[in-house]
Coordinates of C-alpha atoms and ligand atoms in Angstrom, one line a residue:
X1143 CA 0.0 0.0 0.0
X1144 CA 1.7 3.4 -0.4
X1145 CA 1.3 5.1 2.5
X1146 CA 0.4 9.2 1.0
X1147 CA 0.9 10.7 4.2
X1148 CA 4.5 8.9 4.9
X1149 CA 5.6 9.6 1.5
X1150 CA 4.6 13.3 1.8
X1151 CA 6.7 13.4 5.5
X1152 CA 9.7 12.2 3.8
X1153 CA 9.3 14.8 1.4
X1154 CA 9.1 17.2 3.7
X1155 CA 11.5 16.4 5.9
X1156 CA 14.2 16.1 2.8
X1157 CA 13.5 19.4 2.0
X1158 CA 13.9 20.9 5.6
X1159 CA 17.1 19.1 5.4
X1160 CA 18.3 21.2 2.4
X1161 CA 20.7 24.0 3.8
X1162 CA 18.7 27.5 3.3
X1163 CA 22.0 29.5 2.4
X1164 CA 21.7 31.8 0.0
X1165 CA 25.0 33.8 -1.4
X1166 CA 24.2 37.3 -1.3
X1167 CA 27.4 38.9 -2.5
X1168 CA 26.8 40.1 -5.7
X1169 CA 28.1 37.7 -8.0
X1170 CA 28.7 38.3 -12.2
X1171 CA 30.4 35.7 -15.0
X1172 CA 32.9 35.9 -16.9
X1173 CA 32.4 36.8 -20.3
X1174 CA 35.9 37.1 -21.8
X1175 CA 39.2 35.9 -20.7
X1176 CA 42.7 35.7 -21.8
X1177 CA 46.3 36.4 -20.7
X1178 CA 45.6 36.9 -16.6
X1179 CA 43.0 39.5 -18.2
X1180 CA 38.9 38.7 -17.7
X1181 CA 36.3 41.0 -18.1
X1182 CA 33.0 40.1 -16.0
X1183 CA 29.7 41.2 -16.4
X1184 CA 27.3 41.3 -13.9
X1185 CA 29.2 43.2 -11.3
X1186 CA 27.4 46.7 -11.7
X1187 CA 28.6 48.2 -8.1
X1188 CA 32.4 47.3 -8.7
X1189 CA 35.0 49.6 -7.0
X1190 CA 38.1 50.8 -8.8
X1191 CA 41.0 48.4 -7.2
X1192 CA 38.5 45.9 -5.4
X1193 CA 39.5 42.2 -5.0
X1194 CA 37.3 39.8 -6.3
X1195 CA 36.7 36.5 -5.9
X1196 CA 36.6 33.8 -8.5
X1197 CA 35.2 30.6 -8.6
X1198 CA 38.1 28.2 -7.4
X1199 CA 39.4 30.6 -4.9
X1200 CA 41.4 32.7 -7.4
X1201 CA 41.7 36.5 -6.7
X1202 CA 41.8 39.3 -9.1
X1203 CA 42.1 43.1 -9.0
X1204 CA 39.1 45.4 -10.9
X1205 CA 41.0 47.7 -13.1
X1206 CA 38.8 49.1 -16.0
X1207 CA 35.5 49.9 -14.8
X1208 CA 33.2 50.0 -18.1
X1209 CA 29.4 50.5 -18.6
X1210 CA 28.5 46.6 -19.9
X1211 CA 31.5 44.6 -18.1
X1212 CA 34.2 45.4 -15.3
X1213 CA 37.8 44.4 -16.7
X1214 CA 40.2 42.9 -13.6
X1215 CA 43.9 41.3 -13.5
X1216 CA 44.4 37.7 -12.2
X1217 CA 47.0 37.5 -9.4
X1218 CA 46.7 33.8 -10.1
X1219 CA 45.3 31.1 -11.5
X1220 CA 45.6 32.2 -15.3
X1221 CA 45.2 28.9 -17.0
X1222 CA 42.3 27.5 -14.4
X1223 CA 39.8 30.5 -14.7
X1224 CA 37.3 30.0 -17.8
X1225 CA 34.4 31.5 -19.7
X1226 CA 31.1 31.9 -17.6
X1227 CA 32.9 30.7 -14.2
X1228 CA 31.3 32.7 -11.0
X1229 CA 33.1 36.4 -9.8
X1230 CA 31.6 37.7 -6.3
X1231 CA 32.7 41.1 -5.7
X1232 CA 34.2 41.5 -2.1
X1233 CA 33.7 45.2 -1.6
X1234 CA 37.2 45.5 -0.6
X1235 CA 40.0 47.1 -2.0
X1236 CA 43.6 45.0 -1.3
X1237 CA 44.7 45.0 1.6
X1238 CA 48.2 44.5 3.1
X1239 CA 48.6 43.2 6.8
X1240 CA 50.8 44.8 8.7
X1241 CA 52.9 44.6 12.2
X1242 CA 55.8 44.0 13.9
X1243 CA 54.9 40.5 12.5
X1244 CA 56.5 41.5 9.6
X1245 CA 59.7 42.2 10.2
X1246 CA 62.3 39.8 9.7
X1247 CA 59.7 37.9 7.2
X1248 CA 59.8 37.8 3.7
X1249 CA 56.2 37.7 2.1
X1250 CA 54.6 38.2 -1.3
X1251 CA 52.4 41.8 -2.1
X1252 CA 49.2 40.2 -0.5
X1253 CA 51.1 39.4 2.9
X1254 CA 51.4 35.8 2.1
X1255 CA 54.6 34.2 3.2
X1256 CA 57.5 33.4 1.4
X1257 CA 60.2 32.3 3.6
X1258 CA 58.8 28.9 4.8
X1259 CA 57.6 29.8 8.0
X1260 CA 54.6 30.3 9.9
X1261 CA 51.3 31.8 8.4
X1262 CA 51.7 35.9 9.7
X1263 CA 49.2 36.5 12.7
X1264 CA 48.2 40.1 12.9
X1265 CA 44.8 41.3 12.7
X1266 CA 45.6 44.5 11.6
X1267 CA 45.7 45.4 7.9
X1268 CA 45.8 48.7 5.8
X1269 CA 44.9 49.9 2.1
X1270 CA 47.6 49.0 -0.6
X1271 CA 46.4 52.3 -1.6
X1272 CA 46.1 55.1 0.8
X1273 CA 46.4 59.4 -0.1
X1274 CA 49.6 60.8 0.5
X1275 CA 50.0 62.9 3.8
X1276 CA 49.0 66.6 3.4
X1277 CA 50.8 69.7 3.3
X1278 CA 49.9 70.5 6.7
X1279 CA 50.8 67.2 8.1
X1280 CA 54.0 67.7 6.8
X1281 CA 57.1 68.3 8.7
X1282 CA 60.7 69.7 7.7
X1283 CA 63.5 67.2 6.8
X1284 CA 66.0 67.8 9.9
X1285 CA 67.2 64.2 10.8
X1286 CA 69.9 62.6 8.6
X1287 CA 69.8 58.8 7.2
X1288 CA 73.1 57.9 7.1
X1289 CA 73.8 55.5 4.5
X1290 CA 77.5 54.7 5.8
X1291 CA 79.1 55.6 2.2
X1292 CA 81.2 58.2 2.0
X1293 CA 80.8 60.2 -1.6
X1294 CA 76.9 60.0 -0.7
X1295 CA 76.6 61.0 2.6
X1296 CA 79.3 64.0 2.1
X1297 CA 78.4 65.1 -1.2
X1298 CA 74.8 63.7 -1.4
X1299 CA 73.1 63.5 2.2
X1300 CA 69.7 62.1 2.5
X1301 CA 67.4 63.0 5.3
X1302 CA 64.6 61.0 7.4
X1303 CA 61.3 61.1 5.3
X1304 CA 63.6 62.2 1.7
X1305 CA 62.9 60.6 -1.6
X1306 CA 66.4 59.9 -3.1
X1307 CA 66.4 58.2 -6.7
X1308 CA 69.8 55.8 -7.2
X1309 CA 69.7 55.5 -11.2
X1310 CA 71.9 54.6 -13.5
X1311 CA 72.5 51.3 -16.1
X1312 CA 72.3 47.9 -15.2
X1313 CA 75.2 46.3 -13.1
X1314 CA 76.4 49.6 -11.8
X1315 CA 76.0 48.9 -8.1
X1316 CA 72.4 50.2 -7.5
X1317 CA 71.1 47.8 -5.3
X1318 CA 74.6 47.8 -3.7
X1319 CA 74.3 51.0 -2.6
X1320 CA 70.6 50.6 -1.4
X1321 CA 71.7 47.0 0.7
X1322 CA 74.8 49.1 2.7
X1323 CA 72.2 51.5 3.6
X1324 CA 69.7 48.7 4.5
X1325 CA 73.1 47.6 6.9
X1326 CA 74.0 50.8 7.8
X1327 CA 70.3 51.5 10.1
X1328 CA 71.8 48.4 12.3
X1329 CA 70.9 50.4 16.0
X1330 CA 70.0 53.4 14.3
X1331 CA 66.1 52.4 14.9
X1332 CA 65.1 52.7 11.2
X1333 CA 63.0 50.1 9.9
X1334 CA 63.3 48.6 6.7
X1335 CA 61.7 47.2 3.7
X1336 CA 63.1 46.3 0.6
X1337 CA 60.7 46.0 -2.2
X1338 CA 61.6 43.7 -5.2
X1339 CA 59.8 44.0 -8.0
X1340 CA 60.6 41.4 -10.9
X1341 CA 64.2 40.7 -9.9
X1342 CA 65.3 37.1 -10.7
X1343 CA 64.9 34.5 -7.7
X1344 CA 68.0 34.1 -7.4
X1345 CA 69.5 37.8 -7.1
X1346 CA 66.8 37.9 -4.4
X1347 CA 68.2 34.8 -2.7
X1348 CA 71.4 36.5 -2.6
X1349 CA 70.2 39.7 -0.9
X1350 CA 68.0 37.9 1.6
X1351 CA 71.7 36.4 2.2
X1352 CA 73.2 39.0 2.6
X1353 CA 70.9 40.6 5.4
X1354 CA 70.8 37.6 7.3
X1355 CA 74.4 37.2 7.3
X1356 CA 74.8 40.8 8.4
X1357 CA 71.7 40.5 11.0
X1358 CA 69.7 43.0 8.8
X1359 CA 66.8 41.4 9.4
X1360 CA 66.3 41.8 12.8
X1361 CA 64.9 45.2 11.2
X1362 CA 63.7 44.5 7.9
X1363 CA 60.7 43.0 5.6
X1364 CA 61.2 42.1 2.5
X1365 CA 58.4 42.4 0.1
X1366 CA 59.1 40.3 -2.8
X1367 CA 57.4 39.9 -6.2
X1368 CA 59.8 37.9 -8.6
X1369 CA 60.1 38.1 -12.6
X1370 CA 58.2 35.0 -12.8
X1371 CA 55.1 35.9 -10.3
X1372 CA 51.7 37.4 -11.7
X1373 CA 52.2 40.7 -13.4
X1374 CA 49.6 42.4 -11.2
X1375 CA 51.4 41.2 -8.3
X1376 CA 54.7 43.0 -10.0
X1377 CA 52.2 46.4 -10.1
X1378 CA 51.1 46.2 -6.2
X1379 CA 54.4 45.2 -5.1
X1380 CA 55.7 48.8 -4.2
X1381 CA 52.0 50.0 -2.9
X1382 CA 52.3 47.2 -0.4
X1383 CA 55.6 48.0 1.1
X1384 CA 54.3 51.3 1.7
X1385 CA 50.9 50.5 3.4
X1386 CA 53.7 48.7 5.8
X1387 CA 55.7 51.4 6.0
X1388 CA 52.7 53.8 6.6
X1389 CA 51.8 51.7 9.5
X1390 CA 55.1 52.3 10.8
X1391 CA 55.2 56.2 10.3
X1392 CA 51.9 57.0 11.3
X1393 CA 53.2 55.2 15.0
X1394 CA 55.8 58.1 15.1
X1395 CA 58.5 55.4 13.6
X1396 CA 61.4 56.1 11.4
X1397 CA 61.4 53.8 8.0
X1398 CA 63.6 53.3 4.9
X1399 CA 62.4 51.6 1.9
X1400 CA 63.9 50.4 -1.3
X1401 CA 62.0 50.3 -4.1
X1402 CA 64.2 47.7 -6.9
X1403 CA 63.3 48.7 -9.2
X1404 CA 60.7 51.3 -10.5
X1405 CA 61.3 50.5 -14.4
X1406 CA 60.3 47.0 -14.1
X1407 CA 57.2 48.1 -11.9
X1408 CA 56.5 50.9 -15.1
X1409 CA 56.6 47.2 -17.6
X1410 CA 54.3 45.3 -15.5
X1411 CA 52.0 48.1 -15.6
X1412 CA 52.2 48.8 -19.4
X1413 CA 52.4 45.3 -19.8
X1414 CA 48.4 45.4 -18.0
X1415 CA 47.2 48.2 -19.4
X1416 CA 48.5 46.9 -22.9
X1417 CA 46.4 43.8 -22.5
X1418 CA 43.0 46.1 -21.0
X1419 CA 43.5 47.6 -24.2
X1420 CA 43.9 50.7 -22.5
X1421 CA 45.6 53.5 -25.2
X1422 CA 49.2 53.0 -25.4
X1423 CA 51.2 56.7 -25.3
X1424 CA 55.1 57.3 -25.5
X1425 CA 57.4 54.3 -25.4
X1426 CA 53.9 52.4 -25.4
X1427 CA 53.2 53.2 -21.5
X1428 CA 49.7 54.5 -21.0
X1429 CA 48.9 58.0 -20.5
X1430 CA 49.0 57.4 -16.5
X1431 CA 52.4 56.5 -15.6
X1432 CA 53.5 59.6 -14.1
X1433 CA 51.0 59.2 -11.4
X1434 CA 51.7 55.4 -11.4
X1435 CA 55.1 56.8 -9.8
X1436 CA 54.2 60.4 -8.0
X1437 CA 51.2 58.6 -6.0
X1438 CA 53.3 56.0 -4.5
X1439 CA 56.6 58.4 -3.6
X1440 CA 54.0 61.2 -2.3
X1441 CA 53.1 58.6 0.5
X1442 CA 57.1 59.1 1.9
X1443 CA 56.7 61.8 4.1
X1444 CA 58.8 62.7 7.0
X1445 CA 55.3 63.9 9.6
X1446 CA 55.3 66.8 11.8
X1447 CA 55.9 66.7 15.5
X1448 CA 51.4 66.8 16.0
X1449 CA 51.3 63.8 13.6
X1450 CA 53.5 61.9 15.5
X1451 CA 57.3 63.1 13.9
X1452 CA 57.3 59.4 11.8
X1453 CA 59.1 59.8 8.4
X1454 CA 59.1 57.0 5.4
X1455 CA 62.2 57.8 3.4
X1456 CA 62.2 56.4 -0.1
X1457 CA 65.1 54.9 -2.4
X1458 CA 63.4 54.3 -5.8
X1459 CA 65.7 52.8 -8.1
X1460 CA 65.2 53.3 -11.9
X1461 CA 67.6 51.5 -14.7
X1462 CA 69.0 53.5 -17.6
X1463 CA 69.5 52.0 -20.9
X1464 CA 73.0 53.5 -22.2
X1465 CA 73.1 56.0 -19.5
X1466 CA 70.2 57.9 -21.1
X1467 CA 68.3 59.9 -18.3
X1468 CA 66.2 61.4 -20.8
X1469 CA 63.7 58.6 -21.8
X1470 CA 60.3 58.7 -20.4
X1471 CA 60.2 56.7 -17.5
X1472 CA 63.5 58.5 -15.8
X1473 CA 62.4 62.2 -15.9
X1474 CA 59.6 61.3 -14.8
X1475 CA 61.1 59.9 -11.3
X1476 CA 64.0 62.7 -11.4
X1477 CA 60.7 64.8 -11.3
X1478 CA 59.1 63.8 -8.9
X1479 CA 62.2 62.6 -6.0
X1480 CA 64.2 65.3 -3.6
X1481 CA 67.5 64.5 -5.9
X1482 CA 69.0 61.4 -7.2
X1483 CA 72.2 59.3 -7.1
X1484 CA 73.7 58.9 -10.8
X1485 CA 75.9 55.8 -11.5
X1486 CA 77.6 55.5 -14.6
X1487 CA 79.0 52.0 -16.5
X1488 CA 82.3 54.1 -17.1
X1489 CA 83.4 55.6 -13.9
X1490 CA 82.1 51.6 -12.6
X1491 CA 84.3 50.0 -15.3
X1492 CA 86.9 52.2 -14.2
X1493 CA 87.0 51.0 -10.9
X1494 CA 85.3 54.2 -9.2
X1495 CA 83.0 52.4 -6.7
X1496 CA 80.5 53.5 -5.6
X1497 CA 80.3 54.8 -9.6
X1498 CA 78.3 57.7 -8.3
X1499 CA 78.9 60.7 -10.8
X1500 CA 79.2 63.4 -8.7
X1501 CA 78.2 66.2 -11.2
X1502 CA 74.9 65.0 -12.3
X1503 CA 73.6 63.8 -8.5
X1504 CA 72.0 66.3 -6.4
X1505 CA 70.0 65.8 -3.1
X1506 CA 67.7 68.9 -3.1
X1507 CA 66.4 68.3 0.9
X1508 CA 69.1 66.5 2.6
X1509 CA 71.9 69.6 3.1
X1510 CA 69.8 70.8 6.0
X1511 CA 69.6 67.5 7.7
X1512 CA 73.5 66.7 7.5
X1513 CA 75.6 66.5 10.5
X1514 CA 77.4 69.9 10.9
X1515 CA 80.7 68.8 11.3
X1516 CA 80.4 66.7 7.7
X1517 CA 78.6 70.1 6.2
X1518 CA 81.6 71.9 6.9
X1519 CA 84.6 69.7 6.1
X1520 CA 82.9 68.6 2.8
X1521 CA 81.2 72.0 1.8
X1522 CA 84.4 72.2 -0.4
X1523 CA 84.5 68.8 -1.8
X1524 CA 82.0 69.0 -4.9
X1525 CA 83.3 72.1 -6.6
X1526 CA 87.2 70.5 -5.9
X1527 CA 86.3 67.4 -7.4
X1528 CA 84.5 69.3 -10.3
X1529 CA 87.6 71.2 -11.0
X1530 CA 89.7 67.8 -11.1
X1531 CA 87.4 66.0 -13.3
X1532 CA 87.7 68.9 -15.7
X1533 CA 91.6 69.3 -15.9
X1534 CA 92.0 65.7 -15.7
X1535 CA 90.2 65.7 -19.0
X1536 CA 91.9 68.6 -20.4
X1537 CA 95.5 67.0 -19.4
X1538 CA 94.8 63.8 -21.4
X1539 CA 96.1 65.9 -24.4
X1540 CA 99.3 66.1 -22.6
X1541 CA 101.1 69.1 -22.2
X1542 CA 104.0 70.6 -20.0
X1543 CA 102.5 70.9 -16.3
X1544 CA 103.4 73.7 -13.9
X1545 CA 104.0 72.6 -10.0
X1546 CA 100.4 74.3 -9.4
X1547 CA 98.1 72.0 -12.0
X1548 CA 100.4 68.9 -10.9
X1549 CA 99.5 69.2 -7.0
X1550 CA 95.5 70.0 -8.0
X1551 CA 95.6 66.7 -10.1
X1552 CA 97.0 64.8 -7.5
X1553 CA 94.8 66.1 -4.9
X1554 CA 91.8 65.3 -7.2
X1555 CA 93.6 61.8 -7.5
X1556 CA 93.8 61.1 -3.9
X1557 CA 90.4 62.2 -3.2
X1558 CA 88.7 60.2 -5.9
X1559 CA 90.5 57.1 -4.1
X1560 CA 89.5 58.2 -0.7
X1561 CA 85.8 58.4 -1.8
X1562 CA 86.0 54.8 -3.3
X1563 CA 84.5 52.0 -1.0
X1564 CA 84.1 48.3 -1.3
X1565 CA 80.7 46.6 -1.1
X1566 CA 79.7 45.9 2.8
X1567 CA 82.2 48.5 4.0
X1568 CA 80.4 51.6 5.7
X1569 CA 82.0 54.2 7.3
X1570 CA 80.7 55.7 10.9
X1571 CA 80.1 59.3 10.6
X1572 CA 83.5 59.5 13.0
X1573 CA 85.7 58.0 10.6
X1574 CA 84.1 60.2 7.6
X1575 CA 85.2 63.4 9.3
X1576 CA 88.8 61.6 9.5
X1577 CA 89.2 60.5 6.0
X1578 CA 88.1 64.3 4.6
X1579 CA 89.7 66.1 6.9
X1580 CA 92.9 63.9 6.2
X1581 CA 92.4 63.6 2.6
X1582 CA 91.8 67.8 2.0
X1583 CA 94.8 69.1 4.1
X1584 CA 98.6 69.2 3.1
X1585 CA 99.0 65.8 4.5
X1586 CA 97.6 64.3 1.0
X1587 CA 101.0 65.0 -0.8
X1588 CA 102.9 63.2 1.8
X1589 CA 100.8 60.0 0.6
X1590 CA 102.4 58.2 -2.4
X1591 CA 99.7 58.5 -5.3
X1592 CA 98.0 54.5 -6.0
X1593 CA 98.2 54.7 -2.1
X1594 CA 95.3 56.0 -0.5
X1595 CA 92.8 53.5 -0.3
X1596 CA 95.2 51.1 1.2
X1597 CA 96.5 54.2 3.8
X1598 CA 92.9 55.3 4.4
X1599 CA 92.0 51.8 5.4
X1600 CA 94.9 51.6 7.8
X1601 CA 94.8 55.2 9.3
X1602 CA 91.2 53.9 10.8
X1603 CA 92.5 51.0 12.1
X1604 CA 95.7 52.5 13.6
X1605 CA 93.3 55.7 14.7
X1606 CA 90.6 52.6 17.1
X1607 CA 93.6 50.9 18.0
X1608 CA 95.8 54.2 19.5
X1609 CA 93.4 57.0 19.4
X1610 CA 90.2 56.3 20.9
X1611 CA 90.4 59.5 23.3
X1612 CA 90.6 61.8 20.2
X1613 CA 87.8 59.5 18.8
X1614 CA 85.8 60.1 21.8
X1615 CA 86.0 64.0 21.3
X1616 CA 85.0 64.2 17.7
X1617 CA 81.5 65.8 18.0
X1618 CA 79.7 65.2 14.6
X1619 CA 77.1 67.5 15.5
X1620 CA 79.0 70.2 16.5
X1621 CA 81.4 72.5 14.0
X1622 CA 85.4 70.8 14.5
X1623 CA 87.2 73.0 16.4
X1624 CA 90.7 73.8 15.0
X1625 CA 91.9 71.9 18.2
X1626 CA 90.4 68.7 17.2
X1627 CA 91.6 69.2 13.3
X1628 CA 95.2 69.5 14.4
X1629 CA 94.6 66.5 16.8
X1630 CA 93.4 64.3 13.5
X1631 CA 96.4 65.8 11.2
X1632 CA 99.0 65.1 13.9
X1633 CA 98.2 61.2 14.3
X1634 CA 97.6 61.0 10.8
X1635 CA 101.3 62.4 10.5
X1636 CA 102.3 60.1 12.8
X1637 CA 100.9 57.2 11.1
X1638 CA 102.5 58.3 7.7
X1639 CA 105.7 58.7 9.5
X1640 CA 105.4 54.9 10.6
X1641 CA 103.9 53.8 7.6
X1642 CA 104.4 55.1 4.4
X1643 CA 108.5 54.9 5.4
X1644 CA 108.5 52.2 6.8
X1645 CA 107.4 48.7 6.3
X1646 CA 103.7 49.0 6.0
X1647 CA 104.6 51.4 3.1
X1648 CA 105.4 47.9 1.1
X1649 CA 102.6 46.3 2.6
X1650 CA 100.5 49.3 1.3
X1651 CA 101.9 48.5 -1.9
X1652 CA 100.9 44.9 -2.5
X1653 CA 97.2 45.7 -1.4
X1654 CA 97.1 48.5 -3.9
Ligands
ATP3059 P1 71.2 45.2 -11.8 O1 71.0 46.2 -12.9 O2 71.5 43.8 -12.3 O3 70.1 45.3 -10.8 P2 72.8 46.8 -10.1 O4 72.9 48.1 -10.7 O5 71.8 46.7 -9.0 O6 72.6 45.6 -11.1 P3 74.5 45.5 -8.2 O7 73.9 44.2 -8.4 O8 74.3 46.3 -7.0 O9 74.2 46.4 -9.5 O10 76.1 45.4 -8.4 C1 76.7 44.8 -9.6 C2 78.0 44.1 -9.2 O11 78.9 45.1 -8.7 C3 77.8 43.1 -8.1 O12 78.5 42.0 -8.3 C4 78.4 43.9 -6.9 O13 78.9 42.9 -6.0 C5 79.4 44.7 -7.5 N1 79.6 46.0 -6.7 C6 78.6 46.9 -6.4 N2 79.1 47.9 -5.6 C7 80.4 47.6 -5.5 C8 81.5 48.3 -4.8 N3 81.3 49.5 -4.1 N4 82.7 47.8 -4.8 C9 82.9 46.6 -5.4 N5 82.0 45.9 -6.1 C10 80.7 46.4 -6.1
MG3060 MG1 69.9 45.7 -8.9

């Protein structure tokens, strides 16, 4: 017999038993897709920058905001996401999370980690994209970062909350000179983050390396996006290191970051705009690449004392192709930074390193923030080294010299030597104010020309080893008294006396 009324319970009860959820996040479908690029429609409240959610659990990032369809980059999953598939729109523009958490990890733009460790626990997260502080939020540059290398932090001194551009061709020692400062904050209670966008893995590996060896990253976050991750994830890279350095500053902290490099971050983003079919302008970067670059080094700020007195100082770095400064994506950063460093392939080839051409690298902010006692030894320094460079030139065509034009080019000589450091090797700001001092008085022509890096190098050691009293009274923030000078010049005497006539002269000799 069939029972109408048992039937009918079942029936009922199998529906009850049917989960009532119902997705309300507004959901669209894909309707075109191709090289990381989809376009959904569907999707009618999108936000410019929003994450959204494909089906799978694939993310992507809304970019072109049209009347029929919403166009959004993949940050993965290219070759799994397909026509008509599912897209829920979060409501949420990306988000980095940020805290202490961080530092000492190595994670990708979104905050996922890279290192092997554990999963980050912080609940706190901020806007990859965030307004710049105002004017009135705004403090003045007054605290110096020293980067521990000699021809910068004489010639070119950078200042807490500064945006200094290294650029020059590849291979030149840009990210050299970014790393020694990265080393050089050791106890100086800077934080940092180094931002890699599109290096090779493996010149990454060597830089995390590096740090750890040196116990950089007791103090620093690396925010990696390699050559062969997503291109969007190339294009946030930079806004993610500075939503965690924003978190930083706006607690009243001090932070460097390294932006390596800016050119490859300008590809990825022509290379997406390219495929939005977005109009292509000079060099084929769309129209909007200026603010691609002035939004993100606005952010670095150095805040006034109300806001807290934080500062995010900023090294972009930007590679030149044949030394040309004057192609689109390099004016445009000289533009919009407080000065920049130039390295050049010749003066690099030549042995001069740091290459840092002196002439064409200006820091338009950091003068005011430098220690006064480096201000006033190395106020002379540019326009003597300008003058050098010049006759040096003219003497190639060889002609008789006078006494006068021989002593200026040996000077010039010496100096360019005494500015030349190796990789890893900063100076304290101490030792600076003893290698100028040294290197600009009379004491220079005692020195045997091809000598002065090896002298320099053992004037410091014989200065910690027999001098720390005069060390002591070396005041970098005050002017040097003519007391101290003479102090400097009469040990360095000394140690020429024991050194350059005696044995160590010959060992001076086989390590030049
Ligand atoms: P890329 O264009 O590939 O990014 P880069 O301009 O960043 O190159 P680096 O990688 O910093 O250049 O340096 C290039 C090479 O020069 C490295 O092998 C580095 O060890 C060496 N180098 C950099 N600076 C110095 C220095 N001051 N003294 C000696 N060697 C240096
Ligand atoms: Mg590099």
């Amino acid at each position: 017999m069939i029972n109408v009324k048992e039937i009918g319970k079942d029936i009922r009860d199998k529906v009850e038993r049917i989960p009532n959820k119902r997705d309300e996040r507004v959901c669209g479908r894909i309707v075109d897709s191709g090289d990381g690029i989809i376009h959904i429609s569907g999707i009618h409240d999108a936000k410019y920058n929003e994450l959204l959610e494909v089906k799978g659990g694939y993310r992507a990032l809304t970019l072109n905001l049209q009347e029929d369809s919403v166009g959004a980059v993949l940050f993965s999953g290219e070759d799994k996401v397909r026509y008509g598939d599912i897209v829920y729109s979060t409501g949420e523009t990306v988000q980095m999370p940020v805290g202490e958490e961080l530092i000492g990890r190595i994670v990708d733009p979104l905050g996922e980690p890279l290192d092997g460790l554990a999963q980050i626990k912080t609940d706190q997260t901020r806007p990859v994209e965030f307004p710049a502080p105002s004017i009135m939020d705004r403090g003045k540059v007054n605290k110096p970062l020293q980067t521990g290398i000699l021809a910068i932090d004489s010639m070119i001194p950078i200042g807490r909350g500064q945006r200094e551009l290294i650029i020059g061709d590849r291979q030149t020692g840009k990210t050299a000179i970014a790393i020694d400062t990265i080393l050089n904050q050791k106890g100086e209670d800077v934080i940092c983050i180094y931002v890699s966008i599109g290096q090779k893995a493996s010149s990454l590996a060597k830089i995390v390396q590096t740090l750890r060896n040196a116990g950089a990253m007791e103090y620093t976050c690396i925010v990696s996006s390699t050559a062969d991750d997503a291109v969007p994830l190339q294009y946030i890279a930079p806004y993610s290191g500075c939503a965690l350095a924003e978190y930083f500053m706006y607690q009243g902290k001090d932070v460097l970051i390294v932006y390596d490099d800016l050119s490859k971050h300008a590809v990825a983003y022509r290379t997406m705009s390219l495929l939005l079919k977005r109009p292509a302008g000079r060099e084929a970067y769309p129209g909007d690449v200026f603010y691609l670059h002035s939004r993100l080094l606005e952010r670095a700020a150095k805040l006034s004392a109300e806001k807290g007195g934080g500062s995010i100082t900023a090294l972009p770095i930007v590679e030149t192709l044949a030394g040309d400064i004057s192609a689109y994506i390099p004016t445009n950063v000289i533009s919009i930074t407080d000065g920049q460093i130039y390295l050049e392939s010749e003066l690099f080839n030549s042995g001069v390193r740091p290459a840092v051409n002196v002439g064409l690298s200006v820091s338009r902010v950091g003068g005011s923030a430098q220690r006064a006692a480096i201000r006033q030894i190395s106020g002379q320094l540019r326009v003597n080294l300008a003058q050098y460079r010049e006759l040096a030139i003219f003497m190639q065509f060889g002609s008789d010299l006078d006494s006068e034009t021989q002593k200026t080019l040996s000077r010039g000589a010496k100096m360019t030597d005494t500015l030349k450091q190796r990789q890893y090797l900063n100076y304290t700001v101490k030792e600076m104010i003893i290698l100028l001092t040294v290197a600009q008085s009379d004491l220079a022509d005692k020195i045997p020309e091809k000598k002065m890096s090896a002298f320099n190098e053992g004037l410091l050691d014989y200065m910690h080893t027999n001098s720390t009293q005069l060390l002591e009274e070396i005041d970098p923030d005050q002017k040097l008294s003519e007391v101290v000078r003479s102090k400097i010049l009469s040990v360095a005497e000394e140690y020429i006396n024991c050194s350059v006539g005696g044995d160590s002269g010959q060992q001076a000799e086989t390590e030049a």
